[in-house]
Amino acid sequence: MEKERVIIIGSGPAGLTAAIYAARANLRPLVLAGGLYGGQLMLTTEVENFPGFPAGILGPDLMATFREQAERFGARIFDVDATSVDFAGRPLVVRTDDAAYETQTAIVATGASARWLGVPGEELLRGRGVSTCATCDGAFFKEKHIVVAGGGDSAMEEALFLTRFGRRVTVVHRRDSLRASKIMAERAMANPVIDFIWNTVVERVLGNEHVTGLRLRNVLDESLYDFDCDALFVAVGHTPNTAIFRGRLDLDELGYIRSPDGTTTSAEGVFVAGDVFDHRYRQAITAAGSGCRAAMDAERYLEALDFAAPAPTNVAARR
Ligand code: NDP
């Protein structure tokens, strides 16, 4: 089995930026991109806040440029999922359904997935009024009526951010009290643009071309009614994509990979980048930045390994 220098697991902005840097350092990285490469940006429409694209760019188009740039410098990108890892011994081992790869270093950049409500209409209208990212899509709803579903810190943060655009922001929450921290809850409740509908869940997203309203259900009396609005921001939490690392890397209580310094992990030679450890910023640009850092740290780690390794000349030749 040929030993890799760097295997990158994941192909969002973090993974592919790590691939660009590792490839330019002549490490010929192998990227296990997942069945659907590109990460969460493949689910968005217009990206207007990625520097370098003043006119905006479609999420999938942006990821195609990342991929092209990584491949140009020699990254090998396989559209397969990593299915298990063994980070306990040397070399590290990463497996897919069909193969096992030995590697000196690994960069984990598997991201996080926004949770959806799973109601009719939600998927159909994604990118046409339904979103999980106010920072990405809020500006499309200037002077509109926006609904945010959820009652945690993310929902409050999204609602507060969306008041910059919407003429009205309604938070729909399934209970009668918020999960959000007191300070965030108070800030949202004090904002005159934000109102709340309690004990209520979204049953269906209404609209054909774009969101025109929601069918809501009051969970106390089970009454159903239609509610006009122009957008639904779903903020019911994220799930880090760390199932295959459980028991292999230290995870925090929410399942995110723990990293003391933002690149290293509990396993030697294993580095981390992007939303799989960073649930604070969750932006393409911050993920890309952390991918760069992980690749540079992996490169330095390999340099130190090469330096420490015995010289390749054998004893007989030296005599
Ligand atoms: P949370 O898990 O904290 O909150 C999720 C919210 O969505 C809860 O109110 C939950 O309701 C609701 N919910 C979950 N599933 C459904 C569903 N199917 N239908 C309707 N509602 C649903 O996730 P967050 O993303 O808000 O936060 C994650 C972590 O990140 C937290 O620790 C948070 O503090 C932190 N964070 C901090 C921020 C900050 O400090 N600025 C900003 C954003 C996040 P219920 O309450 O009934 O369970």
mmCIF file of C-alpha atoms and ligand atoms in Angstrom:
data_model
loop_
_atom_site.group_PDB
_atom_site.id
_atom_site.type_symbol
_atom_site.label_atom_id
_atom_site.label_comp_id
_atom_site.label_asym_id
_atom_site.label_seq_id
_atom_site.Cartn_x
_atom_site.Cartn_y
_atom_site.Cartn_z
ATOM 1 C CA MET A 1 0.000 0.000 0.000
ATOM 2 C CA GLU A 2 1.441 3.375 -1.006
ATOM 3 C CA LYS A 3 1.719 5.763 1.882
ATOM 4 C CA GLU A 4 0.199 9.206 1.434
ATOM 5 C CA ARG A 5 1.733 12.352 2.850
ATOM 6 C CA VAL A 6 -1.607 14.118 3.438
ATOM 7 C CA ILE A 7 -5.160 12.893 3.232
ATOM 8 C CA ILE A 8 -7.851 15.541 3.420
ATOM 9 C CA ILE A 9 -11.297 14.359 4.434
ATOM 10 C CA GLY A 10 -13.966 16.772 3.223
ATOM 11 C CA SER A 11 -14.212 19.176 0.303
ATOM 12 C CA GLY A 12 -15.938 22.359 1.403
ATOM 13 C CA PRO A 13 -13.995 25.630 1.519
ATOM 14 C CA ALA A 14 -11.846 24.270 4.392
ATOM 15 C CA GLY A 15 -10.900 20.971 2.730
ATOM 16 C CA LEU A 16 -10.272 22.394 -0.717
ATOM 17 C CA THR A 17 -8.219 25.325 0.602
ATOM 18 C CA ALA A 18 -6.135 22.822 2.558
ATOM 19 C CA ALA A 19 -5.790 20.898 -0.725
ATOM 20 C CA ILE A 20 -4.567 23.990 -2.614
ATOM 21 C CA TYR A 21 -1.929 24.733 0.020
ATOM 22 C CA ALA A 22 -0.825 21.131 0.441
ATOM 23 C CA ALA A 23 -0.637 20.659 -3.343
ATOM 24 C CA ARG A 24 1.441 23.803 -3.775
ATOM 25 C CA ALA A 25 3.784 22.433 -1.095
ATOM 26 C CA ASN A 26 4.299 19.393 -3.388
ATOM 27 C CA LEU A 27 2.588 17.028 -0.968
ATOM 28 C CA ARG A 28 0.221 15.627 -3.657
ATOM 29 C CA PRO A 29 -2.710 15.545 -1.234
ATOM 30 C CA LEU A 30 -5.449 12.992 -1.626
ATOM 31 C CA VAL A 31 -8.863 14.518 -0.995
ATOM 32 C CA LEU A 32 -11.698 12.209 -0.034
ATOM 33 C CA ALA A 33 -14.372 14.637 -1.116
ATOM 34 C CA GLY A 34 -17.487 12.730 -0.127
ATOM 35 C CA GLY A 35 -20.176 11.547 -2.529
ATOM 36 C CA LEU A 36 -21.247 15.156 -3.063
ATOM 37 C CA TYR A 37 -18.198 17.418 -3.029
ATOM 38 C CA GLY A 38 -18.351 21.076 -2.056
ATOM 39 C CA GLY A 39 -20.026 21.097 1.343
ATOM 40 C CA GLN A 40 -22.783 23.423 2.467
ATOM 41 C CA LEU A 41 -22.162 26.012 -0.261
ATOM 42 C CA MET A 42 -23.572 23.518 -2.751
ATOM 43 C CA LEU A 43 -26.927 24.118 -1.046
ATOM 44 C CA THR A 44 -26.874 27.901 -1.287
ATOM 45 C CA THR A 45 -27.617 30.135 -4.214
ATOM 46 C CA GLU A 46 -25.843 33.483 -4.449
ATOM 47 C CA VAL A 47 -22.762 34.058 -2.270
ATOM 48 C CA GLU A 48 -22.215 37.806 -1.906
ATOM 49 C CA ASN A 49 -19.733 37.971 0.951
ATOM 50 C CA PHE A 50 -16.801 35.955 -0.394
ATOM 51 C CA PRO A 51 -13.996 38.425 -1.101
ATOM 52 C CA GLY A 52 -12.908 38.604 -4.709
ATOM 53 C CA PHE A 53 -16.369 38.276 -6.219
ATOM 54 C CA PRO A 54 -17.830 41.796 -6.137
ATOM 55 C CA ALA A 55 -20.797 40.771 -8.282
ATOM 56 C CA GLY A 56 -21.465 37.672 -6.160
ATOM 57 C CA ILE A 57 -21.124 34.062 -7.264
ATOM 58 C CA LEU A 58 -23.330 30.996 -7.036
ATOM 59 C CA GLY A 59 -22.268 28.642 -4.221
ATOM 60 C CA PRO A 60 -21.717 25.629 -6.535
ATOM 61 C CA ASP A 61 -19.758 27.803 -8.993
ATOM 62 C CA LEU A 62 -17.518 29.038 -6.197
ATOM 63 C CA MET A 63 -16.790 25.476 -5.109
ATOM 64 C CA ALA A 64 -16.029 24.483 -8.709
ATOM 65 C CA THR A 65 -13.314 27.189 -8.753
ATOM 66 C CA PHE A 66 -11.855 25.862 -5.473
ATOM 67 C CA ARG A 67 -11.756 22.377 -6.948
ATOM 68 C CA GLU A 68 -10.217 23.464 -10.227
ATOM 69 C CA GLN A 69 -7.521 25.405 -8.378
ATOM 70 C CA ALA A 70 -6.659 22.436 -6.127
ATOM 71 C CA GLU A 71 -6.506 20.042 -9.093
ATOM 72 C CA ARG A 72 -4.334 22.456 -11.068
ATOM 73 C CA PHE A 73 -1.587 22.003 -8.488
ATOM 74 C CA GLY A 74 -1.875 18.222 -8.353
ATOM 75 C CA ALA A 75 -4.434 17.456 -5.664
ATOM 76 C CA ARG A 76 -6.171 14.156 -6.362
ATOM 77 C CA ILE A 77 -9.847 14.484 -5.540
ATOM 78 C CA PHE A 78 -11.945 11.326 -5.198
ATOM 79 C CA ASP A 79 -15.699 11.779 -4.838
ATOM 80 C CA VAL A 80 -16.055 9.105 -2.165
ATOM 81 C CA ASP A 81 -16.884 9.118 1.533
ATOM 82 C CA ALA A 82 -14.353 8.189 4.180
ATOM 83 C CA THR A 83 -16.118 5.454 6.124
ATOM 84 C CA SER A 84 -13.713 4.806 9.007
ATOM 85 C CA VAL A 85 -10.379 5.959 10.381
ATOM 86 C CA ASP A 86 -7.679 4.526 12.586
ATOM 87 C CA PHE A 87 -5.651 7.322 14.139
ATOM 88 C CA ALA A 88 -4.173 5.301 17.015
ATOM 89 C CA GLY A 89 -1.110 3.849 15.271
ATOM 90 C CA ARG A 90 1.466 4.938 12.683
ATOM 91 C CA PRO A 91 0.811 5.279 9.811
ATOM 92 C CA LEU A 92 -2.700 6.693 10.100
ATOM 93 C CA VAL A 93 -5.319 4.739 8.169
ATOM 94 C CA VAL A 94 -8.358 6.142 6.373
ATOM 95 C CA ARG A 95 -10.832 3.763 4.761
ATOM 96 C CA THR A 96 -13.524 4.137 2.137
ATOM 97 C CA ASP A 97 -15.996 1.433 1.088
ATOM 98 C CA ASP A 98 -13.510 0.142 -1.503
ATOM 99 C CA ALA A 99 -10.045 1.045 -0.264
ATOM 100 C CA ALA A 100 -7.784 1.695 2.712
ATOM 101 C CA TYR A 101 -5.170 4.460 2.617
ATOM 102 C CA GLU A 102 -2.117 4.814 4.830
ATOM 103 C CA THR A 103 -1.019 8.336 5.469
ATOM 104 C CA GLN A 104 1.434 10.330 7.536
ATOM 105 C CA THR A 105 -1.004 13.172 8.191
ATOM 106 C CA ALA A 106 -4.730 13.761 7.872
ATOM 107 C CA ILE A 107 -6.759 16.958 7.749
ATOM 108 C CA VAL A 108 -10.336 16.553 8.911
ATOM 109 C CA ALA A 109 -12.629 19.057 7.212
ATOM 110 C CA THR A 110 -15.964 17.250 7.152
ATOM 111 C CA GLY A 111 -18.000 20.290 8.191
ATOM 112 C CA ALA A 112 -21.358 20.432 9.832
ATOM 113 C CA SER A 113 -24.826 20.070 8.429
ATOM 114 C CA ALA A 114 -27.619 22.455 9.254
ATOM 115 C CA ARG A 115 -30.616 20.639 10.633
ATOM 116 C CA TRP A 116 -33.799 21.035 8.656
ATOM 117 C CA LEU A 117 -37.390 20.748 9.781
ATOM 118 C CA GLY A 118 -38.199 17.995 7.303
ATOM 119 C CA VAL A 119 -41.619 19.402 6.397
ATOM 120 C CA PRO A 120 -43.273 19.456 2.950
ATOM 121 C CA GLY A 121 -42.211 22.383 0.769
ATOM 122 C CA GLU A 122 -38.979 22.998 2.677
ATOM 123 C CA GLU A 123 -36.674 21.222 0.247
ATOM 124 C CA LEU A 124 -38.531 22.408 -2.849
ATOM 125 C CA LEU A 125 -38.151 26.058 -1.827
ATOM 126 C CA ARG A 126 -34.558 25.903 -0.570
ATOM 127 C CA GLY A 127 -32.723 28.865 -2.044
ATOM 128 C CA ARG A 128 -36.094 30.399 -2.978
ATOM 129 C CA GLY A 129 -37.042 31.750 0.407
ATOM 130 C CA VAL A 130 -35.989 28.831 2.604
ATOM 131 C CA SER A 131 -32.499 29.113 4.051
ATOM 132 C CA THR A 132 -30.389 28.109 7.045
ATOM 133 C CA CYS A 133 -27.995 31.060 6.796
ATOM 134 C CA ALA A 134 -29.050 34.647 7.472
ATOM 135 C CA THR A 135 -25.531 35.951 6.823
ATOM 136 C CA CYS A 136 -25.666 34.375 3.366
ATOM 137 C CA ASP A 137 -29.226 35.058 2.314
ATOM 138 C CA GLY A 138 -30.704 37.768 4.554
ATOM 139 C CA ALA A 139 -29.961 40.602 2.138
ATOM 140 C CA PHE A 140 -32.331 39.083 -0.422
ATOM 141 C CA PHE A 141 -35.301 39.922 1.810
ATOM 142 C CA LYS A 142 -35.162 43.696 2.172
ATOM 143 C CA GLU A 143 -38.449 45.083 3.487
ATOM 144 C CA LYS A 144 -39.947 41.577 3.554
ATOM 145 C CA HIS A 145 -41.644 39.608 6.291
ATOM 146 C CA ILE A 146 -39.244 36.909 7.476
ATOM 147 C CA VAL A 147 -39.932 33.954 9.768
ATOM 148 C CA VAL A 148 -37.202 32.294 11.845
ATOM 149 C CA ALA A 149 -37.918 28.790 13.200
ATOM 150 C CA GLY A 150 -36.122 27.822 16.428
ATOM 151 C CA GLY A 151 -35.595 29.053 19.967
ATOM 152 C CA GLY A 152 -31.839 28.738 20.589
ATOM 153 C CA ASP A 153 -28.959 31.190 20.329
ATOM 154 C CA SER A 154 -28.682 30.630 16.583
ATOM 155 C CA ALA A 155 -32.339 31.518 16.079
ATOM 156 C CA MET A 156 -31.959 34.701 18.130
ATOM 157 C CA GLU A 157 -28.772 35.635 16.327
ATOM 158 C CA GLU A 158 -30.404 35.040 12.944
ATOM 159 C CA ALA A 159 -33.520 36.986 13.954
ATOM 160 C CA LEU A 160 -31.496 39.949 15.211
ATOM 161 C CA PHE A 161 -29.340 39.966 12.090
ATOM 162 C CA LEU A 162 -32.398 39.775 9.852
ATOM 163 C CA THR A 163 -33.891 42.927 11.385
ATOM 164 C CA ARG A 164 -31.354 44.802 9.236
ATOM 165 C CA PHE A 165 -33.329 43.717 6.200
ATOM 166 C CA GLY A 166 -36.848 42.593 7.034
ATOM 167 C CA ARG A 167 -39.646 44.994 7.885
ATOM 168 C CA ARG A 168 -40.891 42.312 10.276
ATOM 169 C CA VAL A 169 -39.174 39.221 11.714
ATOM 170 C CA THR A 170 -41.329 36.579 13.392
ATOM 171 C CA VAL A 171 -39.755 33.841 15.511
ATOM 172 C CA VAL A 172 -41.792 30.626 15.570
ATOM 173 C CA HIS A 173 -40.852 28.432 18.516
ATOM 174 C CA ARG A 174 -42.262 25.066 19.538
ATOM 175 C CA ARG A 175 -42.350 25.838 23.284
ATOM 176 C CA ASP A 176 -43.332 28.824 25.411
ATOM 177 C CA SER A 177 -39.789 29.641 26.547
ATOM 178 C CA LEU A 178 -36.531 30.093 24.686
ATOM 179 C CA ARG A 179 -33.509 27.848 24.915
ATOM 180 C CA ALA A 180 -31.289 30.806 24.005
ATOM 181 C CA SER A 181 -29.009 32.428 26.578
ATOM 182 C CA LYS A 182 -30.643 35.167 28.642
ATOM 183 C CA ILE A 183 -28.726 37.964 27.005
ATOM 184 C CA MET A 184 -29.611 36.872 23.462
ATOM 185 C CA ALA A 185 -33.229 36.243 24.399
ATOM 186 C CA GLU A 186 -33.575 39.652 26.042
ATOM 187 C CA ARG A 187 -31.982 41.386 23.096
ATOM 188 C CA ALA A 188 -34.364 39.701 20.662
ATOM 189 C CA MET A 189 -37.430 40.317 22.833
ATOM 190 C CA ALA A 190 -36.540 44.000 23.183
ATOM 191 C CA ASN A 191 -36.253 44.515 19.432
ATOM 192 C CA PRO A 192 -39.398 46.185 18.079
ATOM 193 C CA VAL A 193 -39.064 44.518 14.657
ATOM 194 C CA ILE A 194 -39.124 40.991 16.172
ATOM 195 C CA ASP A 195 -42.299 39.258 17.347
ATOM 196 C CA PHE A 196 -42.833 35.714 18.602
ATOM 197 C CA ILE A 197 -45.322 32.958 17.980
ATOM 198 C CA TRP A 198 -45.080 30.453 20.849
ATOM 199 C CA ASN A 199 -45.987 26.768 21.135
ATOM 200 C CA THR A 200 -46.091 26.527 17.392
ATOM 201 C CA VAL A 201 -44.392 24.469 14.702
ATOM 202 C CA VAL A 202 -44.122 24.808 10.940
ATOM 203 C CA GLU A 203 -46.170 22.085 9.256
ATOM 204 C CA ARG A 204 -45.587 23.036 5.628
ATOM 205 C CA VAL A 205 -43.852 25.714 3.569
ATOM 206 C CA LEU A 206 -46.258 27.302 1.083
ATOM 207 C CA GLY A 207 -45.416 28.590 -2.389
ATOM 208 C CA ASN A 208 -44.451 27.298 -5.824
ATOM 209 C CA GLU A 209 -41.749 29.590 -7.224
ATOM 210 C CA HIS A 210 -40.853 31.154 -3.877
ATOM 211 C CA VAL A 211 -42.091 31.178 -0.307
ATOM 212 C CA THR A 212 -45.490 32.823 0.111
ATOM 213 C CA GLY A 213 -46.331 31.607 3.606
ATOM 214 C CA LEU A 214 -46.280 28.798 6.146
ATOM 215 C CA ARG A 215 -48.857 26.412 7.498
ATOM 216 C CA LEU A 216 -48.441 26.603 11.261
ATOM 217 C CA ARG A 217 -49.727 24.271 13.975
ATOM 218 C CA ASN A 218 -50.332 25.347 17.527
ATOM 219 C CA VAL A 219 -49.101 22.380 19.577
ATOM 220 C CA LEU A 220 -51.407 23.157 22.544
ATOM 221 C CA ASP A 221 -54.780 23.120 20.782
ATOM 222 C CA GLU A 222 -53.597 21.452 17.530
ATOM 223 C CA SER A 223 -55.143 24.258 15.462
ATOM 224 C CA LEU A 224 -53.758 24.760 11.947
ATOM 225 C CA TYR A 225 -53.586 28.058 10.110
ATOM 226 C CA ASP A 226 -51.791 29.665 7.183
ATOM 227 C CA PHE A 227 -49.431 32.549 7.878
ATOM 228 C CA ASP A 228 -48.235 34.894 5.113
ATOM 229 C CA CYS A 229 -44.495 35.570 4.885
ATOM 230 C CA ASP A 230 -41.724 35.844 2.286
ATOM 231 C CA ALA A 231 -38.935 33.753 3.787
ATOM 232 C CA LEU A 232 -38.235 31.022 6.317
ATOM 233 C CA PHE A 233 -34.870 30.820 8.070
ATOM 234 C CA VAL A 234 -34.489 27.463 9.771
ATOM 235 C CA ALA A 235 -32.271 27.745 12.880
ATOM 236 C CA VAL A 236 -32.846 24.500 14.738
ATOM 237 C CA GLY A 237 -29.175 23.661 15.214
ATOM 238 C CA HIS A 238 -26.304 22.085 13.314
ATOM 239 C CA THR A 239 -24.909 18.591 13.461
ATOM 240 C CA PRO A 240 -21.135 18.268 13.086
ATOM 241 C CA ASN A 241 -20.181 15.511 10.670
ATOM 242 C CA THR A 242 -18.071 13.591 13.150
ATOM 243 C CA ALA A 243 -19.706 10.148 13.321
ATOM 244 C CA ILE A 244 -16.591 8.373 11.986
ATOM 245 C CA PHE A 245 -14.307 10.193 14.456
ATOM 246 C CA ARG A 246 -16.197 9.233 17.603
ATOM 247 C CA GLY A 247 -13.757 7.384 19.841
ATOM 248 C CA ARG A 248 -10.873 8.323 17.507
ATOM 249 C CA LEU A 249 -10.608 12.071 18.259
ATOM 250 C CA ASP A 250 -11.648 14.108 21.285
ATOM 251 C CA LEU A 251 -15.056 15.658 20.652
ATOM 252 C CA ASP A 252 -16.827 18.271 22.747
ATOM 253 C CA GLU A 253 -20.248 17.793 24.298
ATOM 254 C CA LEU A 254 -21.938 18.968 21.066
ATOM 255 C CA GLY A 255 -19.938 16.483 18.962
ATOM 256 C CA TYR A 256 -17.508 19.046 17.456
ATOM 257 C CA ILE A 257 -13.815 18.122 17.260
ATOM 258 C CA ARG A 258 -11.802 19.642 20.073
ATOM 259 C CA SER A 259 -8.770 21.601 19.017
ATOM 260 C CA PRO A 260 -6.701 23.492 21.567
ATOM 261 C CA ASP A 261 -5.149 25.823 18.984
ATOM 262 C CA GLY A 262 -7.476 25.679 15.996
ATOM 263 C CA THR A 263 -5.485 23.165 13.942
ATOM 264 C CA THR A 264 -4.234 20.232 16.013
ATOM 265 C CA THR A 265 -6.417 17.469 17.461
ATOM 266 C CA SER A 266 -6.006 14.816 20.139
ATOM 267 C CA ALA A 267 -4.339 12.496 17.571
ATOM 268 C CA GLU A 268 -0.795 13.206 16.461
ATOM 269 C CA GLY A 269 -0.552 14.127 12.798
ATOM 270 C CA VAL A 270 -4.286 14.779 12.525
ATOM 271 C CA PHE A 271 -5.304 18.384 11.888
ATOM 272 C CA VAL A 272 -8.720 19.979 11.690
ATOM 273 C CA ALA A 273 -10.255 22.777 9.643
ATOM 274 C CA GLY A 274 -13.620 24.454 9.196
ATOM 275 C CA ASP A 275 -17.064 23.981 10.700
ATOM 276 C CA VAL A 276 -16.296 20.518 12.050
ATOM 277 C CA PHE A 277 -14.574 22.246 14.964
ATOM 278 C CA ASP A 278 -15.599 25.891 14.591
ATOM 279 C CA HIS A 279 -19.257 26.421 15.383
ATOM 280 C CA ARG A 280 -18.725 30.058 16.151
ATOM 281 C CA TYR A 281 -18.105 31.659 12.754
ATOM 282 C CA ARG A 282 -19.323 29.062 10.246
ATOM 283 C CA GLN A 283 -18.392 31.154 7.201
ATOM 284 C CA ALA A 284 -16.834 30.014 3.929
ATOM 285 C CA ILE A 285 -14.034 32.524 4.345
ATOM 286 C CA THR A 286 -13.190 31.508 7.917
ATOM 287 C CA ALA A 287 -13.329 27.839 6.902
ATOM 288 C CA ALA A 288 -10.995 28.555 3.984
ATOM 289 C CA GLY A 289 -8.596 30.378 6.316
ATOM 290 C CA SER A 290 -8.526 27.474 8.716
ATOM 291 C CA GLY A 291 -7.923 25.059 5.813
ATOM 292 C CA CYS A 292 -4.834 27.070 4.932
ATOM 293 C CA ARG A 293 -3.610 26.929 8.524
ATOM 294 C CA ALA A 294 -4.187 23.175 8.806
ATOM 295 C CA ALA A 295 -2.255 22.518 5.581
ATOM 296 C CA MET A 296 0.662 24.697 6.711
ATOM 297 C CA ASP A 297 0.783 22.942 10.077
ATOM 298 C CA ALA A 298 0.615 19.521 8.391
ATOM 299 C CA GLU A 299 3.491 20.566 6.144
ATOM 300 C CA ARG A 300 5.569 21.682 9.140
ATOM 301 C CA TYR A 301 4.775 18.462 10.939
ATOM 302 C CA LEU A 302 5.959 16.450 7.917
ATOM 303 C CA GLU A 303 9.130 18.493 7.691
ATOM 304 C CA ALA A 304 9.879 17.704 11.338
ATOM 305 C CA LEU A 305 9.176 13.993 10.696
ATOM 306 C CA ASP A 306 11.506 13.954 7.676
ATOM 307 C CA PHE A 307 14.191 15.690 9.703
ATOM 308 C CA ALA A 308 13.835 13.211 12.568
ATOM 309 C CA ALA A 309 13.784 10.126 10.303
ATOM 310 C CA PRO A 310 17.062 8.203 9.880
ATOM 311 C CA ALA A 311 18.969 9.114 6.730
ATOM 312 C CA PRO A 312 17.977 6.882 3.804
ATOM 313 C CA THR A 313 21.578 5.661 3.222
ATOM 314 C CA ASN A 314 22.067 2.139 4.611
ATOM 315 C CA VAL A 315 24.750 1.130 7.078
ATOM 316 C CA ALA A 316 26.743 -0.949 4.567
ATOM 317 C CA ALA A 317 27.051 1.977 2.196
ATOM 318 C CA ARG A 318 28.439 4.186 4.943
ATOM 319 C CA ARG A 319 31.203 1.766 5.952
HETATM 320 P P1 NDP B 1 -29.706 24.665 19.962
HETATM 321 O O1 NDP B 1 -29.698 23.182 19.957
HETATM 322 O O2 NDP B 1 -29.225 25.407 21.146
HETATM 323 O O3 NDP B 1 -31.196 25.187 19.700
HETATM 324 C C1 NDP B 1 -32.007 24.619 18.718
HETATM 325 C C2 NDP B 1 -33.397 25.234 18.830
HETATM 326 O O4 NDP B 1 -34.197 24.720 17.789
HETATM 327 C C3 NDP B 1 -34.089 24.903 20.147
HETATM 328 O O5 NDP B 1 -34.834 26.011 20.594
HETATM 329 C C4 NDP B 1 -35.021 23.753 19.749
HETATM 330 O O6 NDP B 1 -36.236 23.740 20.489
HETATM 331 C C5 NDP B 1 -35.350 24.096 18.324
HETATM 332 N N1 NDP B 1 -35.633 22.901 17.542
HETATM 333 C C6 NDP B 1 -34.836 21.807 17.375
HETATM 334 N N2 NDP B 1 -35.419 20.940 16.533
HETATM 335 C C7 NDP B 1 -36.602 21.489 16.172
HETATM 336 C C8 NDP B 1 -37.641 21.079 15.314
HETATM 337 N N3 NDP B 1 -37.590 19.929 14.644
HETATM 338 N N4 NDP B 1 -38.709 21.892 15.164
HETATM 339 C C9 NDP B 1 -38.788 23.082 15.815
HETATM 340 N N5 NDP B 1 -37.813 23.537 16.624
HETATM 341 C C10 NDP B 1 -36.738 22.747 16.799
HETATM 342 O O7 NDP B 1 -28.904 25.066 18.614
HETATM 343 P P2 NDP B 1 -28.246 26.455 18.210
HETATM 344 O O8 NDP B 1 -27.762 26.283 16.822
HETATM 345 O O9 NDP B 1 -29.160 27.564 18.496
HETATM 346 O O10 NDP B 1 -26.981 26.573 19.154
HETATM 347 C C11 NDP B 1 -25.976 25.553 19.179
HETATM 348 C C12 NDP B 1 -24.868 25.937 20.159
HETATM 349 O O11 NDP B 1 -24.144 27.059 19.667
HETATM 350 C C13 NDP B 1 -25.424 26.360 21.507
HETATM 351 O O12 NDP B 1 -24.552 25.935 22.515
HETATM 352 C C14 NDP B 1 -25.444 27.852 21.450
HETATM 353 O O13 NDP B 1 -25.363 28.477 22.703
HETATM 354 C C15 NDP B 1 -24.219 28.142 20.584
HETATM 355 N N6 NDP B 1 -24.379 29.408 19.861
HETATM 356 C C16 NDP B 1 -23.956 30.548 20.486
HETATM 357 C C17 NDP B 1 -24.119 31.774 19.863
HETATM 358 C C18 NDP B 1 -23.660 32.987 20.561
HETATM 359 O O14 NDP B 1 -23.292 32.895 21.722
HETATM 360 N N7 NDP B 1 -23.674 34.133 19.942
HETATM 361 C C19 NDP B 1 -24.724 31.897 18.539
HETATM 362 C C20 NDP B 1 -25.163 30.635 17.979
HETATM 363 C C21 NDP B 1 -24.991 29.449 18.655
HETATM 364 P P3 NDP B 1 -36.236 23.365 22.061
HETATM 365 O O15 NDP B 1 -35.737 24.606 22.746
HETATM 366 O O16 NDP B 1 -37.671 23.054 22.324
HETATM 367 O O17 NDP B 1 -35.340 22.186 22.194
#
